Amino acid sequence: MPSGFDKKRILIVHPEGNINNNPNLTGIVEILCESGCEVDIYSPRRDHIYQHTPCRGSRLVLIDGEGLSVEGMFVLSGQSFSTEQQISDYLREKFGCYDLAIGVDRGIIDAALIAQANDIEYALISYEIFFGKETGSEFKRPVIKACQWLDFAVCQDPVRARYLAVENGISLKKIINIPVAGRQTREASKSYYLHDKLSIPRDKRIVLFMGSIDKWSGVDLITQSVINWPDPWVLVLHNRYGLDDHTRGYFEKYKDSNKIFFSTDPVVDPN
């Protein structure tokens, strides 16, 4: 990693594009900027989510296009090249001002290309581990290749770090563990917000499922088990993006259930 942060320019490649819904990544960017860095976050433009520069000293650069290519790249979206040299020349011209490139999850593919073209260090921030036996070799191969020469990686804990090391071919010595959390702490207070918002009787006890409402996240097993739950317990499914394409199928299936409910509110501070 570059010695000293002051006045360093850092590029973060974030394919998911939801930094405003990721307090951990936002916190990392804030700390870097407070340390004197300038941070540019490159993401695909996604019309269905809120996208805004997270803090002073940072810049959110939104790229129009069709998202990730088969190879897992998006910074080259809309560009046409006939040789690898042309790609390198383009990456040097467009990204030659940075001292460090960071790829978030599959953003490591773009970050590695940019770093190699500009002879700078690069790193991975891992929030999701893609297992080769689940994704297949075509999906996994570019990630493994991109991680081959990285300078460091950020993971959440020693267990995930071990899996990340095996799956991406990274030395454990290069992995730094940072828990997934924001920078602020707040004492929780009990409320009946979901009960009242979703017309759930207050004597019911809620199991709250937050995150991706999709088969891979295990939500099918949970929804199918609800019929066997004791009477006081109900399930609330909360997807940060509301009733998106993935969630709507579950909503149509369970909308008449008296034990499964859907929260579509954005995450806000009730205070």
Short mmCIF file of C-alpha atoms in Angstrom, two decimals:
data_model
loop_
_atom_site.label_atom_id
_atom_site.label_comp_id
_atom_site.label_asym_id
_atom_site.label_seq_id
_atom_site.Cartn_x
_atom_site.Cartn_y
_atom_site.Cartn_z
CA MET A 1 0.00 0.00 0.00
CA PRO A 2 1.33 3.49 -0.71
CA SER A 3 3.32 4.95 2.16
CA GLY A 4 1.22 7.73 3.68
CA PHE A 5 -2.23 8.79 2.59
CA ASP A 6 -1.87 12.55 2.30
CA LYS A 7 -2.91 13.80 -1.15
CA LYS A 8 -3.14 10.29 -2.58
CA ARG A 9 -5.73 9.74 -5.27
CA ILE A 10 -7.64 6.51 -4.89
CA LEU A 11 -9.94 4.84 -7.39
CA ILE A 12 -12.66 2.48 -6.17
CA VAL A 13 -14.45 0.28 -8.71
CA HIS A 14 -17.86 -0.64 -7.27
CA PRO A 15 -20.03 -2.63 -9.72
CA GLU A 16 -23.05 -2.90 -7.40
CA GLY A 17 -23.32 0.89 -7.32
CA ASN A 18 -25.12 1.11 -3.98
CA ILE A 19 -22.52 2.86 -1.81
CA ASN A 20 -25.26 4.97 -0.21
CA ASN A 21 -26.80 1.74 1.13
CA ASN A 22 -23.43 0.40 2.32
CA PRO A 23 -22.40 2.12 5.57
CA ASN A 24 -19.18 0.10 5.74
CA LEU A 25 -17.92 1.19 2.32
CA THR A 26 -19.11 4.73 2.99
CA GLY A 27 -17.17 4.72 6.26
CA ILE A 28 -14.00 3.53 4.50
CA VAL A 29 -14.32 6.33 1.95
CA GLU A 30 -14.93 8.90 4.72
CA ILE A 31 -11.83 7.81 6.64
CA LEU A 32 -9.68 7.95 3.51
CA CYS A 33 -10.93 11.45 2.69
CA GLU A 34 -10.45 12.63 6.28
CA SER A 35 -6.86 11.36 6.00
CA GLY A 36 -6.22 13.65 3.05
CA CYS A 37 -7.02 11.35 0.13
CA GLU A 38 -9.13 12.13 -2.88
CA VAL A 39 -11.40 9.18 -3.65
CA ASP A 40 -13.29 8.55 -6.89
CA ILE A 41 -15.89 5.77 -6.91
CA TYR A 42 -16.75 4.37 -10.35
CA SER A 43 -20.10 2.57 -10.59
CA PRO A 44 -22.68 1.72 -13.24
CA ARG A 45 -25.63 4.08 -13.27
CA ARG A 46 -28.63 2.32 -11.74
CA ASP A 47 -31.88 4.25 -12.08
CA HIS A 48 -33.74 2.19 -9.47
CA ILE A 49 -31.47 3.14 -6.54
CA TYR A 50 -30.24 6.35 -4.91
CA GLN A 51 -26.69 7.21 -6.01
CA HIS A 52 -24.90 10.25 -4.62
CA THR A 53 -21.36 11.28 -3.66
CA PRO A 54 -20.93 9.99 -0.09
CA CYS A 55 -18.75 12.73 1.45
CA ARG A 56 -16.53 15.74 0.92
CA GLY A 57 -13.32 14.78 -0.85
CA SER A 58 -14.96 11.98 -2.81
CA ARG A 59 -16.58 11.83 -6.21
CA LEU A 60 -19.10 9.32 -7.53
CA VAL A 61 -18.60 8.70 -11.24
CA LEU A 62 -21.56 6.93 -12.85
CA ILE A 63 -21.00 5.07 -16.11
CA ASP A 64 -23.85 4.51 -18.53
CA GLY A 65 -23.99 1.10 -20.15
CA GLU A 66 -25.46 -2.35 -19.85
CA GLY A 67 -23.56 -3.30 -16.69
CA LEU A 68 -20.93 -5.98 -16.36
CA SER A 69 -19.66 -7.75 -19.43
CA VAL A 70 -19.26 -11.52 -19.59
CA GLU A 71 -15.69 -10.99 -18.41
CA GLY A 72 -16.94 -9.02 -15.40
CA MET A 73 -15.84 -5.54 -16.54
CA PHE A 74 -17.78 -2.31 -16.89
CA VAL A 75 -15.23 0.55 -17.06
CA LEU A 76 -14.70 -0.36 -20.72
CA SER A 77 -18.43 -0.26 -21.39
CA GLY A 78 -19.21 1.25 -24.78
CA GLN A 79 -15.57 1.17 -25.89
CA SER A 80 -14.21 -0.77 -28.85
CA PHE A 81 -10.61 -1.96 -29.12
CA SER A 82 -8.79 -4.18 -31.57
CA THR A 83 -5.61 -4.80 -29.56
CA GLU A 84 -4.55 -5.14 -25.92
CA GLN A 85 -2.21 -2.20 -26.45
CA GLN A 86 -5.19 0.02 -27.28
CA ILE A 87 -6.86 -1.07 -24.04
CA SER A 88 -3.72 -0.25 -22.04
CA ASP A 89 -3.38 3.13 -23.73
CA TYR A 90 -7.02 3.95 -22.92
CA LEU A 91 -6.66 2.89 -19.28
CA ARG A 92 -3.51 4.99 -18.90
CA GLU A 93 -5.16 8.03 -20.44
CA LYS A 94 -8.36 7.75 -18.40
CA PHE A 95 -7.05 6.44 -15.07
CA GLY A 96 -3.40 7.51 -15.04
CA CYS A 97 -3.89 10.01 -12.20
CA TYR A 98 -4.46 7.44 -9.43
CA ASP A 99 -2.06 6.07 -6.83
CA LEU A 100 -4.15 3.07 -5.77
CA ALA A 101 -7.00 1.10 -7.36
CA ILE A 102 -9.51 -0.81 -5.21
CA GLY A 103 -12.04 -3.26 -6.59
CA VAL A 104 -15.16 -4.17 -4.62
CA ASP A 105 -16.03 -7.85 -5.19
CA ARG A 106 -15.96 -8.41 -8.99
CA GLY A 107 -14.75 -4.84 -9.36
CA ILE A 108 -11.32 -6.36 -8.75
CA ILE A 109 -11.29 -7.37 -12.45
CA ASP A 110 -11.40 -3.74 -13.58
CA ALA A 111 -9.11 -2.60 -10.75
CA ALA A 112 -6.44 -5.11 -11.75
CA LEU A 113 -6.50 -3.99 -15.39
CA ILE A 114 -6.26 -0.33 -14.40
CA ALA A 115 -3.46 -1.00 -11.91
CA GLN A 116 -1.40 -3.05 -14.35
CA ALA A 117 -1.79 -0.48 -17.14
CA ASN A 118 -0.66 2.33 -14.83
CA ASP A 119 1.87 0.40 -12.71
CA ILE A 120 0.13 1.17 -9.41
CA GLU A 121 -0.87 -0.95 -6.45
CA TYR A 122 -4.35 -2.43 -6.19
CA ALA A 123 -6.55 -4.13 -3.63
CA LEU A 124 -9.80 -6.02 -3.13
CA ILE A 125 -12.66 -5.26 -0.73
CA SER A 126 -14.69 -8.46 -0.42
CA TYR A 127 -18.30 -8.37 0.74
CA GLU A 128 -19.39 -11.49 -1.13
CA ILE A 129 -17.39 -14.66 -1.73
CA PHE A 130 -18.26 -16.30 -5.04
CA PHE A 131 -17.63 -20.03 -4.77
CA GLY A 132 -16.36 -21.65 -7.94
CA LYS A 133 -18.46 -24.80 -7.50
CA GLU A 134 -21.59 -22.62 -7.54
CA THR A 135 -20.68 -20.06 -10.21
CA GLY A 136 -18.71 -22.22 -12.62
CA SER A 137 -15.21 -21.67 -13.96
CA GLU A 138 -16.15 -19.12 -16.64
CA PHE A 139 -17.51 -16.75 -13.99
CA LYS A 140 -14.73 -17.41 -11.49
CA ARG A 141 -11.64 -17.47 -13.72
CA PRO A 142 -11.36 -13.66 -14.31
CA VAL A 143 -11.58 -13.00 -10.54
CA ILE A 144 -8.83 -15.48 -9.71
CA LYS A 145 -6.63 -13.99 -12.43
CA ALA A 146 -7.28 -10.46 -11.17
CA CYS A 147 -6.33 -11.40 -7.60
CA GLN A 148 -3.04 -12.97 -8.64
CA TRP A 149 -0.89 -9.89 -8.04
CA LEU A 150 -3.00 -7.76 -5.69
CA ASP A 151 -1.25 -5.99 -2.81
CA PHE A 152 -3.87 -6.55 -0.10
CA ALA A 153 -7.48 -7.57 0.44
CA VAL A 154 -10.13 -6.61 3.00
CA CYS A 155 -12.48 -9.24 4.39
CA GLN A 156 -14.77 -9.44 7.45
CA ASP A 157 -13.38 -12.08 9.80
CA PRO A 158 -10.90 -14.99 9.94
CA VAL A 159 -13.45 -17.60 8.79
CA ARG A 160 -14.43 -15.69 5.67
CA ALA A 161 -10.80 -14.76 5.09
CA ARG A 162 -9.84 -18.44 4.88
CA TYR A 163 -12.57 -19.13 2.32
CA LEU A 164 -11.63 -16.02 0.35
CA ALA A 165 -7.97 -17.07 0.31
CA VAL A 166 -8.85 -20.49 -1.11
CA GLU A 167 -11.50 -19.35 -3.59
CA ASN A 168 -9.56 -16.38 -5.02
CA GLY A 169 -6.03 -17.69 -4.63
CA ILE A 170 -4.94 -14.96 -2.18
CA SER A 171 -2.31 -15.39 0.52
CA LEU A 172 -3.84 -15.10 4.00
CA LYS A 173 -0.98 -12.75 4.88
CA LYS A 174 -2.42 -10.20 2.46
CA ILE A 175 -5.93 -10.19 3.98
CA ILE A 176 -7.00 -7.54 6.51
CA ASN A 177 -10.17 -8.25 8.51
CA ILE A 178 -12.54 -5.33 9.08
CA PRO A 179 -16.03 -6.12 10.45
CA VAL A 180 -18.91 -5.01 8.23
CA ALA A 181 -20.35 -2.06 10.11
CA GLY A 182 -20.71 1.67 9.86
CA ARG A 183 -18.73 4.15 11.93
CA GLN A 184 -21.52 5.20 14.27
CA THR A 185 -23.07 3.35 17.18
CA ARG A 186 -26.57 3.97 18.46
CA GLU A 187 -28.50 2.48 21.33
CA ALA A 188 -31.48 0.55 20.03
CA SER A 189 -34.91 1.15 21.46
CA LYS A 190 -37.91 -1.15 21.12
CA SER A 191 -40.73 0.03 18.90
CA TYR A 192 -43.76 -1.37 17.12
CA TYR A 193 -42.95 0.33 13.83
CA LEU A 194 -43.25 -2.79 11.66
CA HIS A 195 -46.28 -4.06 13.57
CA ASP A 196 -48.16 -0.82 12.96
CA LYS A 197 -46.89 -0.22 9.43
CA LEU A 198 -47.76 -3.72 8.21
CA SER A 199 -50.90 -4.21 10.34
CA ILE A 200 -49.31 -7.00 12.37
CA PRO A 201 -50.91 -7.47 15.81
CA ARG A 202 -48.58 -6.22 18.53
CA ASP A 203 -48.64 -9.54 20.35
CA LYS A 204 -46.87 -11.17 17.39
CA ARG A 205 -43.09 -11.70 17.41
CA ILE A 206 -41.26 -10.77 14.24
CA VAL A 207 -38.41 -12.56 12.51
CA LEU A 208 -36.91 -9.93 10.19
CA PHE A 209 -35.11 -11.07 7.02
CA MET A 210 -33.11 -8.21 5.48
CA GLY A 211 -31.02 -8.34 2.34
CA SER A 212 -31.32 -10.00 -1.04
CA ILE A 213 -34.67 -11.72 -1.49
CA ASP A 214 -33.54 -14.46 -3.85
CA LYS A 215 -33.04 -18.20 -3.96
CA TRP A 216 -29.27 -17.98 -3.41
CA SER A 217 -29.73 -16.16 -0.08
CA GLY A 218 -31.72 -19.07 1.38
CA VAL A 219 -35.03 -17.22 1.54
CA ASP A 220 -36.90 -20.17 -0.02
CA LEU A 221 -36.00 -22.46 2.88
CA ILE A 222 -37.10 -19.83 5.37
CA THR A 223 -40.45 -19.01 3.74
CA GLN A 224 -41.26 -22.70 3.33
CA SER A 225 -40.57 -23.32 7.03
CA VAL A 226 -42.89 -20.57 8.29
CA ILE A 227 -45.92 -22.89 8.25
CA ASN A 228 -44.27 -24.86 11.06
CA TRP A 229 -43.47 -21.84 13.25
CA PRO A 230 -45.28 -21.49 16.61
CA ASP A 231 -48.24 -19.12 16.59
CA PRO A 232 -46.64 -15.91 17.99
CA TRP A 233 -43.99 -15.80 15.27
CA VAL A 234 -44.31 -14.15 11.84
CA LEU A 235 -41.79 -13.35 9.10
CA VAL A 236 -41.10 -9.91 7.62
CA LEU A 237 -39.06 -9.75 4.41
CA HIS A 238 -37.27 -6.45 3.79
CA ASN A 239 -35.49 -5.73 0.53
CA ARG A 240 -33.74 -2.36 0.50
CA TYR A 241 -34.93 -1.78 -3.09
CA GLY A 242 -38.60 -2.48 -2.44
CA LEU A 243 -40.55 -4.84 -4.67
CA ASP A 244 -37.89 -5.32 -7.33
CA ASP A 245 -38.01 -8.07 -9.94
CA HIS A 246 -36.65 -10.71 -7.55
CA THR A 247 -38.89 -9.78 -4.62
CA ARG A 248 -42.12 -9.40 -6.57
CA GLY A 249 -42.37 -13.13 -7.26
CA TYR A 250 -42.25 -13.89 -3.54
CA PHE A 251 -44.75 -11.11 -2.86
CA GLU A 252 -47.26 -12.53 -5.32
CA LYS A 253 -46.83 -15.99 -3.81
CA TYR A 254 -47.22 -14.97 -0.17
CA LYS A 255 -49.19 -11.69 -0.25
CA ASP A 256 -52.29 -13.36 1.26
CA SER A 257 -50.37 -15.13 4.03
CA ASN A 258 -51.05 -14.12 7.63
CA LYS A 259 -47.55 -15.18 8.64
CA ILE A 260 -45.35 -13.61 5.92
CA PHE A 261 -45.23 -9.84 5.38
CA PHE A 262 -43.25 -7.53 3.10
CA SER A 263 -41.60 -4.26 4.09
CA THR A 264 -41.01 -1.93 1.16
CA ASP A 265 -40.01 1.21 3.06
CA PRO A 266 -36.54 2.65 2.46
CA VAL A 267 -34.15 2.42 5.38
CA VAL A 268 -34.47 5.71 7.29
CA ASP A 269 -33.56 7.05 10.70
CA PRO A 270 -36.85 7.06 12.67
CA ASN A 271 -35.49 9.91 14.79
#
